[in-house]
């Protein structure tokens, strides 16, 4: 349609905005002229209306209205099925433009948008996102753009533009609920710049940035938004935005929920006592649990592969449900576990086979053969148990042992290899030409006690008592057979380990550089350290803790009295790295400290005073390879310098020499002779300020813990700093640890911030010039969760096995073992809660746990609280609709590792129960 003049176009545009409505002449006049209309305005309007009637009656207007931004889709004409032609009628007190509703793209757009909103309100997020995207694609630009460009500013145009922004917000909410934060974040950023005080838009961008791993950017956006509110409106942001900021600061698990914005908005309005806010107008039904992705470690050696999950589910938002085992018992600390019963679970474990050949005739009487064999078996069993293994059987000359049953340890393979080396050393046969334990000349092979050792590691199905008591574990899988085959290749006095065992133990065991001809690898010696050589280049994100340590050292120097420091943290957060920084600071300046270090270990189970003996030996300058005579001379020199050569010195020397030479179970010796150890350490501190470091105290014997805890209070007025590092498990055994001690400080290490994690990753990868794509970096920051060990292992994985593009590497094997070890520290019923949660994922509460696990809600709440205190779960400030506390997994990797503990059939059953509960939930 050929329109002439701005007034004619404006008249048609205004009537189309009010199609099928009577528009008063006075309203039209005010719309066409700002201020007071001219005297001829009414006549000019009549002429414009007359011209429009002529045009409408003269031709079909199909598509021509698009010039004004409101197109006619009716097709015109009078054919069958066609929409009737528009008519412009005079109708008191003005005019009425009669148009079929299907003929306008504005009404088509509004209808599509309304359908999308209805789908969003029903919780059909995928359908809503598709429908709303279709609606927005109908938008051809600003409505009546030519008139707006000429200065027309009708309230109707503003209302339509605001309504379009609302549709965009609905679309973003649907996309975020589907896990599409990466797809919408750039569009959201552009819109927020244009609309800085639109709260819902800002809340959606905050959520998108957080889910993309950009926590720092999200908090900076909130700061800018708050400033904009203050500058433009003189107000603070609404409660929803404030609660969003707090949830981001706390990494609240509710932010991973599909309806996170609605949950936060509903609770914000409930606190205010007002009607539901726009963000909380929907109460969608609980979504069905999404299919699970394969565990992050799938595809690595010895690891099974779980059924695949859609890629978006990993970064999206799982449902708020979790399972729980039956029969959870009454609460204590931890809650009492039902324990005892047989359980079946998949595990990574190491099997040790030891074959002895005591020699003699094959026709020897069995009773005569049993005598030397019994002594060998006792020695083998002693070393296996000392290294934390479990003898599962003895058949003739072959002893079977398992490491990782009932409890998995991150160093199961290393302890199995160390036990094999210790058995070979004690039985005195190292094979032809093998070096001695401290580099002495090779010992000749003794055929009468020839020993062969094999170690294999892998995934098996274990059936045993949940608490480790009762019958011998039943192991199903390929590991026993592969270990037997490996044993057949071992020469007398030799040890062979499979490739998986070597990979799992290379941190602590040194191997021959090449594989042996018969297969497997030959371990040589145990390394003193256990950290990666490619660890963090510097201590990052711990500035506050370092300042506290510096002040603590200054206090010890200045006040010259004992201080007690405990550093608690989950594995990987940097306890040892922080202590290394303390030791470095203690060695700087004019008042350097003497530093003695001991470490709790499984291998000290049969000799709990081992760490203390090593401390005293180090103080005397005794090296591991020193002969007995040289060690005696060094100890005597140190004791005589501290206590003199008189009666006191002689008595101290005799008692210390006896304690250092003792090798059996000796907890009673510490009780009887604890004063000898205390006096020796106190005199060392009097001679020179002393730092006594005891690492991994959660592995120490109870008598050693008693000694350490009382050391500072009983040492007298000497400059001594006692430093203890431990995992949170220490507080299970000693809830009052450090309480009531004078000058005691406890540091609990928190995960690094997202910014600190990004800096650590960049520093680790910068050595090889490796640059991460933005999307991969953000995904890794989310997976790492602020744990420096996770960052080190993922960086190593990327360097060793680079993947194309932004492909996220699988969960490193060492991290899988570390997490599995932590999971196995909790009672069996608590582990059952985690297993059910791994099949369900997301955010869960006691009600859903009890419903899926067919248990009691009160008991479920106790177990969830216990697991949160053990740092396996984290809680949300935003409760369930019933007001219950919500929880989520502390790291996504914990969920993946726990998921690997159950068989596919069991997981399917748990998913079925979850769906059933979801269907019944209100």
PDB file of C-alpha atoms in Angstrom, residues 163-404:
ATOM      1  CA  UNK A 163       6.672  -6.854  26.678  1.00  0.00           C
ATOM      2  CA  UNK A 164       9.293  -8.048  24.194  1.00  0.00           C
ATOM      3  CA  UNK A 165      11.966  -7.728  26.886  1.00  0.00           C
ATOM      4  CA  UNK A 166       9.790  -9.847  29.157  1.00  0.00           C
ATOM      5  CA  UNK A 167       9.543 -12.515  26.454  1.00  0.00           C
ATOM      6  CA  UNK A 168      13.334 -12.440  26.137  1.00  0.00           C
ATOM      7  CA  UNK A 169      13.645 -12.886  29.900  1.00  0.00           C
ATOM      8  CA  UNK A 170      11.262 -15.851  29.709  1.00  0.00           C
ATOM      9  CA  UNK A 171      13.386 -17.336  26.942  1.00  0.00           C
ATOM     10  CA  UNK A 172      16.599 -16.914  28.949  1.00  0.00           C
ATOM     11  CA  UNK A 173      14.986 -18.516  31.986  1.00  0.00           C
ATOM     12  CA  UNK A 174      13.917 -21.514  29.892  1.00  0.00           C
ATOM     13  CA  UNK A 175      17.372 -21.817  28.307  1.00  0.00           C
ATOM     14  CA  UNK A 176      19.056 -21.638  31.717  1.00  0.00           C
ATOM     15  CA  UNK A 177      16.710 -24.326  33.035  1.00  0.00           C
ATOM     16  CA  UNK A 178      17.823 -26.527  30.125  1.00  0.00           C
ATOM     17  CA  UNK A 179      21.491 -25.948  30.970  1.00  0.00           C
ATOM     18  CA  UNK A 180      22.137 -23.582  28.068  1.00  0.00           C
ATOM     19  CA  UNK A 181      24.079 -20.965  30.025  1.00  0.00           C
ATOM     20  CA  UNK A 182      26.963 -20.952  27.561  1.00  0.00           C
ATOM     21  CA  UNK A 183      24.550 -20.262  24.679  1.00  0.00           C
ATOM     22  CA  UNK A 184      22.800 -17.263  26.253  1.00  0.00           C
ATOM     23  CA  UNK A 185      25.492 -15.554  28.309  1.00  0.00           C
ATOM     24  CA  UNK A 186      26.736 -13.275  25.507  1.00  0.00           C
ATOM     25  CA  UNK A 187      23.214 -12.176  24.558  1.00  0.00           C
ATOM     26  CA  UNK A 188      22.431 -11.514  28.207  1.00  0.00           C
ATOM     27  CA  UNK A 189      25.553  -9.397  28.636  1.00  0.00           C
ATOM     28  CA  UNK A 190      24.536  -7.203  25.687  1.00  0.00           C
ATOM     29  CA  UNK A 191      21.012  -6.696  27.005  1.00  0.00           C
ATOM     30  CA  UNK A 192      22.124  -5.910  30.558  1.00  0.00           C
ATOM     31  CA  UNK A 193      24.358  -3.138  29.248  1.00  0.00           C
ATOM     32  CA  UNK A 194      21.271  -1.620  27.584  1.00  0.00           C
ATOM     33  CA  UNK A 195      18.981  -2.291  30.574  1.00  0.00           C
ATOM     34  CA  UNK A 196      21.201  -2.013  33.670  1.00  0.00           C
ATOM     35  CA  UNK A 197      18.379  -1.718  36.215  1.00  0.00           C
ATOM     36  CA  UNK A 198      16.169  -4.524  34.937  1.00  0.00           C
ATOM     37  CA  UNK A 199      16.447  -6.895  37.902  1.00  0.00           C
ATOM     38  CA  UNK A 200      15.213 -10.109  36.335  1.00  0.00           C
ATOM     39  CA  UNK A 201      17.612  -9.728  33.424  1.00  0.00           C
ATOM     40  CA  UNK A 202      20.499  -9.083  35.829  1.00  0.00           C
ATOM     41  CA  UNK A 203      19.565 -12.111  37.935  1.00  0.00           C
ATOM     42  CA  UNK A 204      19.601 -14.322  34.847  1.00  0.00           C
ATOM     43  CA  UNK A 205      23.006 -13.020  33.809  1.00  0.00           C
ATOM     44  CA  UNK A 206      24.349 -13.578  37.334  1.00  0.00           C
ATOM     45  CA  UNK A 207      23.226 -17.210  37.146  1.00  0.00           C
ATOM     46  CA  UNK A 208      24.607 -17.707  33.631  1.00  0.00           C
ATOM     47  CA  UNK A 209      27.992 -16.254  34.560  1.00  0.00           C
ATOM     48  CA  UNK A 210      28.202 -18.387  37.700  1.00  0.00           C
ATOM     49  CA  UNK A 211      27.336 -21.575  35.838  1.00  0.00           C
ATOM     50  CA  UNK A 212      29.962 -20.739  33.221  1.00  0.00           C
ATOM     51  CA  UNK A 213      32.556 -20.654  36.008  1.00  0.00           C
ATOM     52  CA  UNK A 214      32.830 -16.853  35.937  1.00  0.00           C
ATOM     53  CA  UNK A 215      32.124 -16.190  39.594  1.00  0.00           C
ATOM     54  CA  UNK A 216      34.339 -13.105  39.680  1.00  0.00           C
ATOM     55  CA  UNK A 217      32.508 -11.609  36.680  1.00  0.00           C
ATOM     56  CA  UNK A 218      29.163 -12.363  38.317  1.00  0.00           C
ATOM     57  CA  UNK A 219      30.124 -10.553  41.520  1.00  0.00           C
ATOM     58  CA  UNK A 220      31.483  -7.610  39.524  1.00  0.00           C
ATOM     59  CA  UNK A 221      28.158  -7.431  37.640  1.00  0.00           C
ATOM     60  CA  UNK A 222      26.284  -7.275  40.954  1.00  0.00           C
ATOM     61  CA  UNK A 223      28.556  -4.455  42.112  1.00  0.00           C
ATOM     62  CA  UNK A 224      27.870  -2.479  38.913  1.00  0.00           C
ATOM     63  CA  UNK A 225      24.140  -3.140  39.175  1.00  0.00           C
ATOM     64  CA  UNK A 226      24.052  -1.964  42.761  1.00  0.00           C
ATOM     65  CA  UNK A 227      25.870   1.231  41.757  1.00  0.00           C
ATOM     66  CA  UNK A 228      23.413   1.810  38.900  1.00  0.00           C
ATOM     67  CA  UNK A 229      20.450   1.413  41.256  1.00  0.00           C
ATOM     68  CA  UNK A 230      21.944   3.900  43.684  1.00  0.00           C
ATOM     69  CA  UNK A 231      22.850   6.458  40.996  1.00  0.00           C
ATOM     70  CA  UNK A 232      19.655   6.287  38.936  1.00  0.00           C
ATOM     71  CA  UNK A 233      16.999   5.375  41.498  1.00  0.00           C
ATOM     72  CA  UNK A 234      18.534   6.033  44.903  1.00  0.00           C
ATOM     73  CA  UNK A 235      17.631   2.469  45.895  1.00  0.00           C
ATOM     74  CA  UNK A 236      19.268  -0.839  46.790  1.00  0.00           C
ATOM     75  CA  UNK A 237      18.693  -3.829  44.466  1.00  0.00           C
ATOM     76  CA  UNK A 238      15.738  -6.021  45.345  1.00  0.00           C
ATOM     77  CA  UNK A 239      15.918  -9.000  47.684  1.00  0.00           C
ATOM     78  CA  UNK A 240      16.158 -11.479  44.800  1.00  0.00           C
ATOM     79  CA  UNK A 241      19.363  -9.901  43.481  1.00  0.00           C
ATOM     80  CA  UNK A 242      20.806  -9.658  46.979  1.00  0.00           C
ATOM     81  CA  UNK A 243      20.043 -13.310  47.631  1.00  0.00           C
ATOM     82  CA  UNK A 244      21.589 -14.219  44.275  1.00  0.00           C
ATOM     83  CA  UNK A 245      24.814 -12.464  45.260  1.00  0.00           C
ATOM     84  CA  UNK A 246      24.942 -14.310  48.571  1.00  0.00           C
ATOM     85  CA  UNK A 247      24.244 -17.662  46.899  1.00  0.00           C
ATOM     86  CA  UNK A 248      27.134 -17.060  44.473  1.00  0.00           C
ATOM     87  CA  UNK A 249      29.497 -16.101  47.290  1.00  0.00           C
ATOM     88  CA  UNK A 250      28.595 -19.294  49.134  1.00  0.00           C
ATOM     89  CA  UNK A 251      28.531 -21.527  46.019  1.00  0.00           C
ATOM     90  CA  UNK A 252      25.017 -22.465  47.073  1.00  0.00           C
ATOM     91  CA  UNK A 253      23.993 -25.864  45.603  1.00  0.00           C
ATOM     92  CA  UNK A 254      20.583 -24.470  44.667  1.00  0.00           C
ATOM     93  CA  UNK A 255      22.280 -22.583  41.819  1.00  0.00           C
ATOM     94  CA  UNK A 256      22.604 -25.910  40.004  1.00  0.00           C
ATOM     95  CA  UNK A 257      18.861 -26.490  40.118  1.00  0.00           C
ATOM     96  CA  UNK A 258      16.879 -26.087  36.910  1.00  0.00           C
ATOM     97  CA  UNK A 259      14.457 -23.687  38.600  1.00  0.00           C
ATOM     98  CA  UNK A 260      17.173 -21.903  40.595  1.00  0.00           C
ATOM     99  CA  UNK A 261      15.817 -18.426  39.856  1.00  0.00           C
ATOM    100  CA  UNK A 262      12.312 -19.434  40.857  1.00  0.00           C
ATOM    101  CA  UNK A 263      13.481 -21.090  44.070  1.00  0.00           C
ATOM    102  CA  UNK A 264      15.436 -18.031  45.175  1.00  0.00           C
ATOM    103  CA  UNK A 265      12.644 -15.641  44.185  1.00  0.00           C
ATOM    104  CA  UNK A 266       9.968 -17.636  46.012  1.00  0.00           C
ATOM    105  CA  UNK A 267      12.021 -17.710  49.198  1.00  0.00           C
ATOM    106  CA  UNK A 268      12.842 -14.010  48.893  1.00  0.00           C
ATOM    107  CA  UNK A 269       9.172 -13.128  48.608  1.00  0.00           C
ATOM    108  CA  UNK A 270       8.295 -15.474  51.456  1.00  0.00           C
ATOM    109  CA  UNK A 271      10.791 -13.669  53.692  1.00  0.00           C
ATOM    110  CA  UNK A 272       9.271 -10.346  52.702  1.00  0.00           C
ATOM    111  CA  UNK A 273       5.779 -11.662  53.258  1.00  0.00           C
ATOM    112  CA  UNK A 274       4.536 -10.360  49.910  1.00  0.00           C
ATOM    113  CA  UNK A 275       2.909 -11.983  46.894  1.00  0.00           C
ATOM    114  CA  UNK A 276       5.034 -14.169  44.605  1.00  0.00           C
ATOM    115  CA  UNK A 277       7.473 -12.213  42.502  1.00  0.00           C
ATOM    116  CA  UNK A 278       7.617 -12.532  38.738  1.00  0.00           C
ATOM    117  CA  UNK A 279      10.532 -14.918  38.929  1.00  0.00           C
ATOM    118  CA  UNK A 280       8.622 -17.156  41.318  1.00  0.00           C
ATOM    119  CA  UNK A 281       5.248 -17.218  39.628  1.00  0.00           C
ATOM    120  CA  UNK A 282       5.839 -20.791  38.493  1.00  0.00           C
ATOM    121  CA  UNK A 283       5.779 -23.947  40.569  1.00  0.00           C
ATOM    122  CA  UNK A 284       6.740 -26.560  38.022  1.00  0.00           C
ATOM    123  CA  UNK A 285       6.500 -30.252  38.796  1.00  0.00           C
ATOM    124  CA  UNK A 286       9.745 -31.917  39.840  1.00  0.00           C
ATOM    125  CA  UNK A 287      11.613 -32.909  36.688  1.00  0.00           C
ATOM    126  CA  UNK A 288      12.470 -36.509  36.001  1.00  0.00           C
ATOM    127  CA  UNK A 289      16.085 -37.362  36.752  1.00  0.00           C
ATOM    128  CA  UNK A 290      18.274 -36.793  33.698  1.00  0.00           C
ATOM    129  CA  UNK A 291      20.306 -39.681  32.296  1.00  0.00           C
ATOM    130  CA  UNK A 292      23.747 -39.825  33.932  1.00  0.00           C
ATOM    131  CA  UNK A 293      26.939 -38.953  32.097  1.00  0.00           C
ATOM    132  CA  UNK A 294      29.785 -41.433  32.196  1.00  0.00           C
ATOM    133  CA  UNK A 295      32.005 -40.938  35.263  1.00  0.00           C
ATOM    134  CA  UNK A 296      34.760 -38.469  34.614  1.00  0.00           C
ATOM    135  CA  UNK A 297      37.331 -41.229  34.824  1.00  0.00           C
ATOM    136  CA  UNK A 298      35.655 -43.515  32.294  1.00  0.00           C
ATOM    137  CA  UNK A 299      37.913 -44.788  29.623  1.00  0.00           C
ATOM    138  CA  UNK A 300      41.071 -44.967  31.758  1.00  0.00           C
ATOM    139  CA  UNK A 301      42.772 -48.242  32.512  1.00  0.00           C
ATOM    140  CA  UNK A 302      40.910 -50.515  34.882  1.00  0.00           C
ATOM    141  CA  UNK A 303      37.831 -48.294  34.904  1.00  0.00           C
ATOM    142  CA  UNK A 304      34.400 -49.330  33.693  1.00  0.00           C
ATOM    143  CA  UNK A 305      32.300 -47.149  31.437  1.00  0.00           C
ATOM    144  CA  UNK A 306      28.857 -46.089  32.602  1.00  0.00           C
ATOM    145  CA  UNK A 307      25.933 -45.428  30.236  1.00  0.00           C
ATOM    146  CA  UNK A 308      26.345 -42.036  28.555  1.00  0.00           C
ATOM    147  CA  UNK A 309      24.502 -38.921  29.715  1.00  0.00           C
ATOM    148  CA  UNK A 310      23.571 -35.996  27.500  1.00  0.00           C
ATOM    149  CA  UNK A 311      26.387 -33.463  27.448  1.00  0.00           C
ATOM    150  CA  UNK A 312      24.171 -30.697  28.771  1.00  0.00           C
ATOM    151  CA  UNK A 313      23.228 -32.647  31.886  1.00  0.00           C
ATOM    152  CA  UNK A 314      26.808 -32.417  33.163  1.00  0.00           C
ATOM    153  CA  UNK A 315      26.813 -28.639  33.144  1.00  0.00           C
ATOM    154  CA  UNK A 316      23.088 -28.214  33.565  1.00  0.00           C
ATOM    155  CA  UNK A 317      20.805 -28.739  36.500  1.00  0.00           C
ATOM    156  CA  UNK A 318      19.831 -32.145  37.898  1.00  0.00           C
ATOM    157  CA  UNK A 319      16.652 -32.771  39.967  1.00  0.00           C
ATOM    158  CA  UNK A 320      16.327 -32.270  43.696  1.00  0.00           C
ATOM    159  CA  UNK A 321      16.193 -35.922  44.751  1.00  0.00           C
ATOM    160  CA  UNK A 322      18.518 -38.482  46.358  1.00  0.00           C
ATOM    161  CA  UNK A 323      18.306 -42.060  47.572  1.00  0.00           C
ATOM    162  CA  UNK A 324      19.177 -43.577  50.929  1.00  0.00           C
ATOM    163  CA  UNK A 325      19.822 -47.130  52.100  1.00  0.00           C
ATOM    164  CA  UNK A 326      17.316 -48.952  54.291  1.00  0.00           C
ATOM    165  CA  UNK A 327      17.768 -49.350  58.014  1.00  0.00           C
ATOM    166  CA  UNK A 328      19.805 -46.244  58.916  1.00  0.00           C
ATOM    167  CA  UNK A 329      20.274 -46.452  62.669  1.00  0.00           C
ATOM    168  CA  UNK A 330      20.083 -43.985  65.528  1.00  0.00           C
ATOM    169  CA  UNK A 331      22.254 -40.844  65.407  1.00  0.00           C
ATOM    170  CA  UNK A 332      25.531 -40.392  67.249  1.00  0.00           C
ATOM    171  CA  UNK A 333      28.747 -38.806  65.974  1.00  0.00           C
ATOM    172  CA  UNK A 334      28.714 -40.242  63.380  1.00  0.00           C
ATOM    173  CA  UNK A 335      25.230 -41.780  63.455  1.00  0.00           C
ATOM    174  CA  UNK A 336      25.277 -45.443  64.434  1.00  0.00           C
ATOM    175  CA  UNK A 337      25.648 -47.637  61.369  1.00  0.00           C
ATOM    176  CA  UNK A 338      23.777 -50.863  60.826  1.00  0.00           C
ATOM    177  CA  UNK A 339      27.072 -52.336  59.504  1.00  0.00           C
ATOM    178  CA  UNK A 340      27.878 -56.005  59.524  1.00  0.00           C
ATOM    179  CA  UNK A 341      25.830 -57.284  56.602  1.00  0.00           C
ATOM    180  CA  UNK A 342      27.389 -58.413  53.352  1.00  0.00           C
ATOM    181  CA  UNK A 343      27.685 -55.793  50.650  1.00  0.00           C
ATOM    182  CA  UNK A 344      28.608 -56.020  47.006  1.00  0.00           C
ATOM    183  CA  UNK A 345      30.384 -53.145  45.336  1.00  0.00           C
ATOM    184  CA  UNK A 346      32.822 -52.361  42.571  1.00  0.00           C
ATOM    185  CA  UNK A 347      36.260 -51.332  43.788  1.00  0.00           C
ATOM    186  CA  UNK A 348      39.728 -50.499  42.627  1.00  0.00           C
ATOM    187  CA  UNK A 349      42.052 -52.731  44.628  1.00  0.00           C
ATOM    188  CA  UNK A 350      45.528 -54.240  44.471  1.00  0.00           C
ATOM    189  CA  UNK A 351      46.223 -57.947  44.892  1.00  0.00           C
ATOM    190  CA  UNK A 352      49.567 -59.177  46.251  1.00  0.00           C
ATOM    191  CA  UNK A 353      50.692 -62.750  45.671  1.00  0.00           C
ATOM    192  CA  UNK A 354      53.764 -64.098  47.487  1.00  0.00           C
ATOM    193  CA  UNK A 355      55.193 -67.476  46.610  1.00  0.00           C
ATOM    194  CA  UNK A 356      57.884 -69.019  48.819  1.00  0.00           C
ATOM    195  CA  UNK A 357      60.089 -71.989  48.056  1.00  0.00           C
ATOM    196  CA  UNK A 358      61.605 -73.280  51.298  1.00  0.00           C
ATOM    197  CA  UNK A 359      63.458 -75.962  49.386  1.00  0.00           C
ATOM    198  CA  UNK A 360      63.822 -79.618  50.276  1.00  0.00           C
ATOM    199  CA  UNK A 361      62.643 -82.791  48.602  1.00  0.00           C
ATOM    200  CA  UNK A 362      59.259 -82.850  46.907  1.00  0.00           C
ATOM    201  CA  UNK A 363      58.598 -86.095  48.849  1.00  0.00           C
ATOM    202  CA  UNK A 364      58.950 -84.378  52.232  1.00  0.00           C
ATOM    203  CA  UNK A 365      56.317 -85.211  54.819  1.00  0.00           C
ATOM    204  CA  UNK A 366      53.569 -82.514  54.965  1.00  0.00           C
ATOM    205  CA  UNK A 367      53.992 -82.116  58.730  1.00  0.00           C
ATOM    206  CA  UNK A 368      57.718 -81.493  58.326  1.00  0.00           C
ATOM    207  CA  UNK A 369      57.069 -79.013  55.504  1.00  0.00           C
ATOM    208  CA  UNK A 370      54.496 -77.139  57.588  1.00  0.00           C
ATOM    209  CA  UNK A 371      57.013 -76.070  60.231  1.00  0.00           C
ATOM    210  CA  UNK A 372      59.204 -73.757  58.094  1.00  0.00           C
ATOM    211  CA  UNK A 373      56.215 -72.764  55.961  1.00  0.00           C
ATOM    212  CA  UNK A 374      54.367 -71.629  59.074  1.00  0.00           C
ATOM    213  CA  UNK A 375      57.200 -69.306  60.051  1.00  0.00           C
ATOM    214  CA  UNK A 376      57.360 -67.839  56.544  1.00  0.00           C
ATOM    215  CA  UNK A 377      53.616 -67.340  56.470  1.00  0.00           C
ATOM    216  CA  UNK A 378      53.678 -65.541  59.814  1.00  0.00           C
ATOM    217  CA  UNK A 379      56.382 -63.167  58.558  1.00  0.00           C
ATOM    218  CA  UNK A 380      54.490 -62.516  55.331  1.00  0.00           C
ATOM    219  CA  UNK A 381      51.230 -61.903  57.197  1.00  0.00           C
ATOM    220  CA  UNK A 382      52.946 -59.504  59.609  1.00  0.00           C
ATOM    221  CA  UNK A 383      54.335 -57.344  56.781  1.00  0.00           C
ATOM    222  CA  UNK A 384      51.070 -57.382  54.852  1.00  0.00           C
ATOM    223  CA  UNK A 385      49.075 -56.242  57.869  1.00  0.00           C
ATOM    224  CA  UNK A 386      51.717 -53.678  58.814  1.00  0.00           C
ATOM    225  CA  UNK A 387      51.227 -52.062  55.398  1.00  0.00           C
ATOM    226  CA  UNK A 388      47.441 -52.057  55.702  1.00  0.00           C
ATOM    227  CA  UNK A 389      46.653 -55.193  53.663  1.00  0.00           C
ATOM    228  CA  UNK A 390      44.351 -58.102  54.410  1.00  0.00           C
ATOM    229  CA  UNK A 391      45.467 -61.720  53.964  1.00  0.00           C
ATOM    230  CA  UNK A 392      42.692 -63.448  52.078  1.00  0.00           C
ATOM    231  CA  UNK A 393      44.138 -66.954  51.897  1.00  0.00           C
ATOM    232  CA  UNK A 394      47.136 -69.258  51.924  1.00  0.00           C
ATOM    233  CA  UNK A 395      47.308 -72.213  49.527  1.00  0.00           C
ATOM    234  CA  UNK A 396      50.492 -74.180  49.890  1.00  0.00           C
ATOM    235  CA  UNK A 397      53.424 -71.859  49.209  1.00  0.00           C
ATOM    236  CA  UNK A 398      51.256 -69.001  47.881  1.00  0.00           C
ATOM    237  CA  UNK A 399      49.846 -66.243  50.101  1.00  0.00           C
ATOM    238  CA  UNK A 400      47.038 -64.030  48.757  1.00  0.00           C
ATOM    239  CA  UNK A 401      46.540 -60.501  50.094  1.00  0.00           C
ATOM    240  CA  UNK A 402      44.223 -57.617  49.196  1.00  0.00           C
ATOM    241  CA  UNK A 403      44.875 -53.892  49.557  1.00  0.00           C
ATOM    242  CA  UNK A 404      41.733 -51.740  49.399  1.00  0.00           C
TER     243      UNK A 404
END
